[in-house]
Amino acid sequence: MHLPHNAFKAALKQAQPRYGIWAGMCTPYTAEILAGLGYDWVLLDGEHAPNTVPTLLGQLQAMAAYGSQPVVRPVTGDPVLIKQLLDVGAQTLMVPMVETAEQAAALVQAMRYPPHGIRGVGGGLTRATRWDAVPDYIRNAHQELCLIVQIESRLGVQNAAAIAAVEGVDAVFIGPADLSTGLGHAGDASQPEVQDAIRQAIDATRAQGKACGILAPREEDARRYLDWGCQFVAVGIDISLLRQAAQANLARYRDDAGASKAPGGVY
Ligand SMILES: O=C(O)C(=O)C[C@H](O)[C@@H](O)CO
């Protein structure tokens, strides 16, 4: 069989905006629901949701029948974890908190086989090779793998151009919650200093010819970031959407069920 095509990676080369949704429910059932809705991509979160390699595998399998593209976020850029996620068939990884070009280059290495990198060979044990049914996987895998690095700190923004310029980095994704908190604004990305930093990171990334993405569950934020040059935007979070909808439903019947978010909440 052919090496599976990575439609997310291919789409990054086009100007058309790509809308995604954050998936933190950690089950194949919910991943499949989201994949069937028409979002261009679904972020399977292994950083702040309690996902493991096996739970992510189940979600990748559940999404495989749909056009919606899985993007997997590991908890760290540890090459051992990257190896496991690639082996179970993740083709697009989004690695959090990348602050230097050196860190970005190390992630590229983790995703490539020698002599171009350090990825270990799983061969016929792995879903990535469809248990050795994909010819020449070792030589060709990199063509369909996609690396997104997250910029979400002051240092990361300062180094955004150098990070984006690294060969093998396909895109940069801005994390507004961490960035705003790191800049001293406790999750409030609307602060002018944070907005300036976000714009700076977008401009630096685009100037290197790389795609830029961001998480923006509020519509006015999403539209502004698209105007500023972001190409792929996560416009919702499954857990927040469930909570808000369930709360609004109860509020139809009970007066004490109204508040949707505590003061200082992020999304
Ligand atoms: O900093 C951010 O924003 C992100 O990276 C996304 C958050 O980690 C995600 O958990 C949504 O709250």
mmCIF file of C-alpha atoms and ligand atoms in Angstrom:
data_model
loop_
_atom_site.group_PDB
_atom_site.id
_atom_site.type_symbol
_atom_site.label_atom_id
_atom_site.label_comp_id
_atom_site.label_asym_id
_atom_site.label_seq_id
_atom_site.Cartn_x
_atom_site.Cartn_y
_atom_site.Cartn_z
ATOM 1 C CA MET A 1 0.000 0.000 0.000
ATOM 2 C CA HIS A 2 1.024 3.636 -0.472
ATOM 3 C CA LEU A 3 2.540 5.788 2.227
ATOM 4 C CA PRO A 4 -0.528 7.573 3.666
ATOM 5 C CA HIS A 5 -0.822 11.087 2.239
ATOM 6 C CA ASN A 6 -0.659 13.913 4.780
ATOM 7 C CA ALA A 7 -3.387 16.290 3.611
ATOM 8 C CA PHE A 8 -2.699 18.654 6.516
ATOM 9 C CA LYS A 9 0.901 19.150 5.404
ATOM 10 C CA ALA A 10 -0.171 19.656 1.793
ATOM 11 C CA ALA A 11 -2.807 22.200 2.841
ATOM 12 C CA LEU A 12 -0.202 24.351 4.598
ATOM 13 C CA LYS A 13 1.137 25.313 1.177
ATOM 14 C CA GLN A 14 -2.225 26.807 0.195
ATOM 15 C CA ALA A 15 -3.539 30.204 1.286
ATOM 16 C CA GLN A 16 -7.029 28.976 2.161
ATOM 17 C CA PRO A 17 -7.714 29.092 5.930
ATOM 18 C CA ARG A 18 -7.960 25.751 7.695
ATOM 19 C CA TYR A 19 -10.234 25.491 10.697
ATOM 20 C CA GLY A 20 -9.488 23.093 13.512
ATOM 21 C CA ILE A 21 -10.908 22.009 16.838
ATOM 22 C CA TRP A 22 -9.095 21.093 20.050
ATOM 23 C CA ALA A 23 -9.900 17.610 21.303
ATOM 24 C CA GLY A 24 -9.312 16.954 24.989
ATOM 25 C CA MET A 25 -11.861 14.224 25.700
ATOM 26 C CA CYS A 26 -9.294 11.463 25.028
ATOM 27 C CA THR A 27 -11.653 8.898 23.497
ATOM 28 C CA PRO A 28 -11.987 7.459 19.977
ATOM 29 C CA TYR A 29 -15.721 8.019 20.244
ATOM 30 C CA THR A 30 -15.433 11.784 20.644
ATOM 31 C CA ALA A 31 -12.549 12.053 18.164
ATOM 32 C CA GLU A 32 -14.735 10.348 15.573
ATOM 33 C CA ILE A 33 -17.648 12.696 16.272
ATOM 34 C CA LEU A 34 -15.366 15.704 15.728
ATOM 35 C CA ALA A 35 -13.751 14.180 12.631
ATOM 36 C CA GLY A 36 -17.152 13.721 11.053
ATOM 37 C CA LEU A 37 -18.135 17.376 11.394
ATOM 38 C CA GLY A 38 -15.981 18.774 8.602
ATOM 39 C CA TYR A 39 -13.252 20.529 10.569
ATOM 40 C CA ASP A 40 -10.061 20.534 8.504
ATOM 41 C CA TRP A 41 -8.049 19.287 11.464
ATOM 42 C CA VAL A 42 -8.467 18.016 15.006
ATOM 43 C CA LEU A 43 -5.821 18.610 17.669
ATOM 44 C CA LEU A 44 -5.475 15.519 19.859
ATOM 45 C CA ASP A 45 -3.985 17.017 23.004
ATOM 46 C CA GLY A 46 -1.430 14.961 24.873
ATOM 47 C CA GLU A 47 -0.046 17.957 26.762
ATOM 48 C CA HIS A 48 -2.931 19.155 28.903
ATOM 49 C CA ALA A 49 -5.425 16.333 28.365
ATOM 50 C CA PRO A 50 -4.783 12.930 29.968
ATOM 51 C CA ASN A 51 -3.825 11.160 26.748
ATOM 52 C CA THR A 52 -1.256 8.382 26.419
ATOM 53 C CA VAL A 53 0.228 6.704 23.347
ATOM 54 C CA PRO A 54 -2.496 3.974 23.371
ATOM 55 C CA THR A 55 -5.357 6.485 23.769
ATOM 56 C CA LEU A 56 -3.928 8.562 20.926
ATOM 57 C CA LEU A 57 -3.619 5.435 18.763
ATOM 58 C CA GLY A 58 -7.319 4.706 19.278
ATOM 59 C CA GLN A 59 -8.236 8.238 18.266
ATOM 60 C CA LEU A 60 -6.025 8.108 15.170
ATOM 61 C CA GLN A 61 -7.740 4.872 14.149
ATOM 62 C CA ALA A 62 -11.175 6.364 14.751
ATOM 63 C CA MET A 63 -10.356 9.390 12.586
ATOM 64 C CA ALA A 64 -8.774 7.424 9.753
ATOM 65 C CA ALA A 65 -12.025 7.022 7.825
ATOM 66 C CA TYR A 66 -12.592 10.804 7.669
ATOM 67 C CA GLY A 67 -11.032 13.699 5.778
ATOM 68 C CA SER A 68 -10.425 15.663 8.957
ATOM 69 C CA GLN A 69 -6.696 15.543 9.723
ATOM 70 C CA PRO A 70 -5.302 14.548 13.135
ATOM 71 C CA VAL A 71 -2.628 16.743 14.696
ATOM 72 C CA VAL A 72 -1.078 15.198 17.804
ATOM 73 C CA ARG A 73 0.401 17.314 20.584
ATOM 74 C CA PRO A 74 2.849 15.360 22.783
ATOM 75 C CA VAL A 75 3.492 16.520 26.313
ATOM 76 C CA THR A 76 7.140 17.225 25.430
ATOM 77 C CA GLY A 77 9.453 17.025 22.457
ATOM 78 C CA ASP A 78 11.206 13.994 23.958
ATOM 79 C CA PRO A 79 12.581 11.966 20.992
ATOM 80 C CA VAL A 80 11.438 8.733 22.663
ATOM 81 C CA LEU A 81 7.841 9.909 22.808
ATOM 82 C CA ILE A 82 8.059 11.311 19.277
ATOM 83 C CA LYS A 83 9.278 7.916 18.070
ATOM 84 C CA GLN A 84 6.319 6.167 19.694
ATOM 85 C CA LEU A 85 3.770 8.616 18.312
ATOM 86 C CA LEU A 86 5.174 8.372 14.790
ATOM 87 C CA ASP A 87 5.224 4.585 15.074
ATOM 88 C CA VAL A 88 1.494 4.443 15.913
ATOM 89 C CA GLY A 89 0.836 6.476 12.784
ATOM 90 C CA ALA A 90 0.709 10.135 13.830
ATOM 91 C CA GLN A 91 1.972 12.111 10.837
ATOM 92 C CA THR A 92 1.592 15.647 12.152
ATOM 93 C CA LEU A 93 3.012 16.612 15.543
ATOM 94 C CA MET A 94 2.653 19.915 17.369
ATOM 95 C CA VAL A 95 5.379 20.248 19.993
ATOM 96 C CA PRO A 96 4.811 22.716 22.841
ATOM 97 C CA MET A 97 7.142 25.414 24.179
ATOM 98 C CA VAL A 98 9.862 25.617 21.554
ATOM 99 C CA GLU A 99 12.084 28.588 22.353
ATOM 100 C CA THR A 100 15.193 28.283 20.184
ATOM 101 C CA ALA A 101 16.218 27.214 16.694
ATOM 102 C CA GLU A 102 18.389 24.527 18.301
ATOM 103 C CA GLN A 103 15.370 22.972 19.999
ATOM 104 C CA ALA A 104 13.457 23.080 16.717
ATOM 105 C CA ALA A 105 16.341 21.430 14.851
ATOM 106 C CA ALA A 106 16.481 18.657 17.472
ATOM 107 C CA LEU A 107 12.777 17.965 16.894
ATOM 108 C CA VAL A 108 13.383 17.654 13.154
ATOM 109 C CA GLN A 109 16.126 15.137 13.922
ATOM 110 C CA ALA A 110 13.757 13.171 16.170
ATOM 111 C CA MET A 111 11.337 12.798 13.271
ATOM 112 C CA ARG A 112 13.893 11.603 10.708
ATOM 113 C CA TYR A 113 15.807 8.372 10.285
ATOM 114 C CA PRO A 114 19.607 8.299 10.051
ATOM 115 C CA PRO A 115 21.584 9.745 8.358
ATOM 116 C CA HIS A 116 19.222 12.754 8.547
ATOM 117 C CA GLY A 117 18.103 12.231 12.142
ATOM 118 C CA ILE A 118 17.899 9.868 15.088
ATOM 119 C CA ARG A 119 14.502 8.151 14.779
ATOM 120 C CA GLY A 120 14.681 4.457 15.637
ATOM 121 C CA VAL A 121 13.371 1.843 13.238
ATOM 122 C CA GLY A 122 10.187 0.008 14.249
ATOM 123 C CA GLY A 123 9.593 -1.592 10.855
ATOM 124 C CA GLY A 124 6.897 -4.239 10.710
ATOM 125 C CA LEU A 125 5.858 -3.664 14.323
ATOM 126 C CA THR A 126 4.403 -0.303 13.500
ATOM 127 C CA ARG A 127 1.100 1.037 12.240
ATOM 128 C CA ALA A 128 3.107 3.825 10.544
ATOM 129 C CA THR A 129 4.436 1.280 8.035
ATOM 130 C CA ARG A 130 1.080 -0.529 8.026
ATOM 131 C CA TRP A 131 3.033 -3.405 9.464
ATOM 132 C CA ASP A 132 5.549 -3.338 6.584
ATOM 133 C CA ALA A 133 2.970 -3.002 3.808
ATOM 134 C CA VAL A 134 4.267 0.478 2.851
ATOM 135 C CA PRO A 135 7.253 0.120 0.502
ATOM 136 C CA ASP A 136 10.429 2.045 1.335
ATOM 137 C CA TYR A 137 8.916 3.637 4.445
ATOM 138 C CA ILE A 138 12.336 4.481 5.895
ATOM 139 C CA ARG A 139 13.385 6.394 2.793
ATOM 140 C CA ASN A 140 10.083 8.196 2.228
ATOM 141 C CA ALA A 141 8.412 8.741 5.617
ATOM 142 C CA HIS A 142 9.707 12.315 6.028
ATOM 143 C CA GLN A 143 7.815 13.434 2.918
ATOM 144 C CA GLU A 144 4.488 12.952 4.679
ATOM 145 C CA LEU A 145 5.510 13.926 8.217
ATOM 146 C CA CYS A 146 4.747 17.422 9.410
ATOM 147 C CA LEU A 147 6.311 19.288 12.329
ATOM 148 C CA ILE A 148 4.553 22.203 13.967
ATOM 149 C CA VAL A 149 6.434 23.948 16.751
ATOM 150 C CA GLN A 150 4.642 25.979 19.364
ATOM 151 C CA ILE A 151 5.850 29.461 20.215
ATOM 152 C CA GLU A 152 4.400 30.470 23.556
ATOM 153 C CA SER A 153 7.020 32.390 25.537
ATOM 154 C CA ARG A 154 8.849 35.712 25.361
ATOM 155 C CA LEU A 155 12.052 33.940 24.315
ATOM 156 C CA GLY A 156 10.181 31.964 21.676
ATOM 157 C CA VAL A 157 8.759 35.166 20.172
ATOM 158 C CA GLN A 158 12.212 36.780 20.179
ATOM 159 C CA ASN A 159 13.559 33.749 18.292
ATOM 160 C CA ALA A 160 10.517 33.253 16.070
ATOM 161 C CA ALA A 161 12.301 34.021 12.788
ATOM 162 C CA ALA A 162 15.187 31.660 13.556
ATOM 163 C CA ILE A 163 12.810 28.911 14.716
ATOM 164 C CA ALA A 164 10.603 29.226 11.638
ATOM 165 C CA ALA A 165 13.647 29.197 9.362
ATOM 166 C CA VAL A 166 14.764 25.730 10.504
ATOM 167 C CA GLU A 167 14.608 23.279 7.618
ATOM 168 C CA GLY A 168 12.035 20.635 8.504
ATOM 169 C CA VAL A 169 9.847 22.948 10.581
ATOM 170 C CA ASP A 170 6.619 23.072 8.596
ATOM 171 C CA ALA A 171 4.696 25.565 10.676
ATOM 172 C CA VAL A 172 4.588 27.588 13.870
ATOM 173 C CA PHE A 173 1.622 27.567 16.251
ATOM 174 C CA ILE A 174 1.155 30.288 18.838
ATOM 175 C CA GLY A 175 -0.135 29.373 22.304
ATOM 176 C CA PRO A 176 -1.965 32.461 23.623
ATOM 177 C CA ALA A 177 -2.613 31.063 27.106
ATOM 178 C CA ASP A 178 1.021 30.308 27.888
ATOM 179 C CA LEU A 179 2.305 33.375 26.079
ATOM 180 C CA SER A 180 0.010 35.743 27.954
ATOM 181 C CA THR A 181 0.791 34.069 31.261
ATOM 182 C CA GLY A 182 4.542 34.168 30.589
ATOM 183 C CA LEU A 183 4.285 37.863 29.791
ATOM 184 C CA GLY A 184 2.631 38.479 33.155
ATOM 185 C CA HIS A 185 -1.013 38.665 32.046
ATOM 186 C CA ALA A 186 -2.383 35.424 33.564
ATOM 187 C CA GLY A 187 -4.072 33.936 30.492
ATOM 188 C CA ASP A 188 -5.425 37.255 29.177
ATOM 189 C CA ALA A 189 -4.273 37.330 25.561
ATOM 190 C CA SER A 190 -6.284 40.484 24.856
ATOM 191 C CA GLN A 191 -3.635 42.638 26.570
ATOM 192 C CA PRO A 192 -1.820 44.906 24.071
ATOM 193 C CA GLU A 193 1.601 43.498 24.983
ATOM 194 C CA VAL A 194 0.370 39.975 24.207
ATOM 195 C CA GLN A 195 -1.328 41.027 20.992
ATOM 196 C CA ASP A 196 1.908 42.717 19.875
ATOM 197 C CA ALA A 197 3.864 39.544 20.645
ATOM 198 C CA ILE A 198 1.372 37.407 18.730
ATOM 199 C CA ARG A 199 1.569 39.681 15.704
ATOM 200 C CA GLN A 200 5.365 39.712 15.879
ATOM 201 C CA ALA A 201 5.453 35.890 15.899
ATOM 202 C CA ILE A 202 3.022 35.669 12.971
ATOM 203 C CA ASP A 203 5.004 38.215 10.924
ATOM 204 C CA ALA A 204 8.342 36.519 11.673
ATOM 205 C CA THR A 205 6.956 33.099 10.706
ATOM 206 C CA ARG A 206 5.347 34.292 7.484
ATOM 207 C CA ALA A 207 8.523 36.162 6.519
ATOM 208 C CA GLN A 208 10.314 32.781 6.544
ATOM 209 C CA GLY A 209 7.690 31.374 4.183
ATOM 210 C CA LYS A 210 6.213 29.098 6.854
ATOM 211 C CA ALA A 211 2.585 28.691 7.863
ATOM 212 C CA CYS A 212 1.346 30.042 11.174
ATOM 213 C CA GLY A 213 -1.520 28.820 13.351
ATOM 214 C CA ILE A 214 -3.134 29.742 16.644
ATOM 215 C CA LEU A 215 -5.808 28.707 19.129
ATOM 216 C CA ALA A 216 -8.688 31.201 19.151
ATOM 217 C CA PRO A 217 -11.996 29.892 20.471
ATOM 218 C CA ARG A 218 -13.547 33.377 20.357
ATOM 219 C CA GLU A 219 -14.720 34.299 16.862
ATOM 220 C CA GLU A 220 -13.479 37.901 16.934
ATOM 221 C CA ASP A 221 -10.003 36.690 17.892
ATOM 222 C CA ALA A 222 -9.998 34.007 15.197
ATOM 223 C CA ARG A 223 -10.983 36.505 12.503
ATOM 224 C CA ARG A 224 -8.336 39.002 13.613
ATOM 225 C CA TYR A 225 -5.586 36.374 13.597
ATOM 226 C CA LEU A 226 -6.682 35.224 10.127
ATOM 227 C CA ASP A 227 -6.444 38.858 8.988
ATOM 228 C CA TRP A 228 -2.941 39.026 10.473
ATOM 229 C CA GLY A 229 -1.848 36.045 8.388
ATOM 230 C CA CYS A 230 -2.631 32.894 10.363
ATOM 231 C CA GLN A 231 -3.583 30.041 8.049
ATOM 232 C CA PHE A 232 -4.774 27.414 10.484
ATOM 233 C CA VAL A 233 -6.842 28.336 13.487
ATOM 234 C CA ALA A 234 -8.360 26.126 16.178
ATOM 235 C CA VAL A 235 -11.749 27.777 16.610
ATOM 236 C CA GLY A 236 -13.064 25.679 19.487
ATOM 237 C CA ILE A 237 -12.259 23.264 22.301
ATOM 238 C CA ASP A 238 -14.495 20.206 22.676
ATOM 239 C CA ILE A 239 -14.529 20.281 26.464
ATOM 240 C CA SER A 240 -15.395 23.987 26.636
ATOM 241 C CA LEU A 241 -18.118 23.544 24.020
ATOM 242 C CA LEU A 242 -19.630 20.628 25.934
ATOM 243 C CA ARG A 243 -19.509 22.503 29.208
ATOM 244 C CA GLN A 244 -20.998 25.691 27.762
ATOM 245 C CA ALA A 245 -23.771 23.847 25.933
ATOM 246 C CA ALA A 246 -24.634 21.685 28.953
ATOM 247 C CA GLN A 247 -24.669 24.725 31.216
ATOM 248 C CA ALA A 248 -26.864 26.720 28.839
ATOM 249 C CA ASN A 249 -29.223 23.777 28.568
ATOM 250 C CA LEU A 250 -29.655 23.560 32.344
ATOM 251 C CA ALA A 251 -29.985 27.345 32.596
ATOM 252 C CA ARG A 252 -33.190 27.102 30.570
ATOM 253 C CA TYR A 253 -34.745 25.407 33.580
ATOM 254 C CA ARG A 254 -32.748 26.573 36.596
ATOM 255 C CA ASP A 255 -31.865 30.171 37.466
ATOM 256 C CA ASP A 256 -28.720 29.139 39.379
ATOM 257 C CA ALA A 257 -27.013 27.479 36.370
ATOM 258 C CA GLY A 258 -25.983 30.584 34.427
ATOM 259 C CA ALA A 259 -22.296 31.480 34.829
ATOM 260 C CA SER A 260 -20.189 29.925 32.088
ATOM 261 C CA LYS A 261 -16.692 30.823 33.259
ATOM 262 C CA ALA A 262 -15.150 31.881 36.561
ATOM 263 C CA PRO A 263 -13.350 35.255 36.608
ATOM 264 C CA GLY A 264 -9.807 34.776 35.321
ATOM 265 C CA GLY A 265 -10.702 31.625 33.360
ATOM 266 C CA VAL A 266 -8.924 31.295 30.027
ATOM 267 C CA TYR A 267 -11.423 29.822 27.543
HETATM 268 O O1 LIG B 1 -0.871 28.343 25.364
HETATM 269 C C1 LIG B 1 -1.893 27.963 24.759
HETATM 270 O O2 LIG B 1 -2.876 28.700 24.514
HETATM 271 C C2 LIG B 1 -1.904 26.593 24.285
HETATM 272 O O3 LIG B 1 -0.874 26.038 24.010
HETATM 273 C C3 LIG B 1 -3.204 25.862 24.278
HETATM 274 C C4 LIG B 1 -3.544 25.401 25.669
HETATM 275 O O4 LIG B 1 -2.468 24.657 26.181
HETATM 276 C C5 LIG B 1 -4.754 24.519 25.671
HETATM 277 O O5 LIG B 1 -4.676 23.696 26.780
HETATM 278 C C6 LIG B 1 -6.054 25.193 25.698
HETATM 279 O O6 LIG B 1 -6.278 25.812 26.941
#
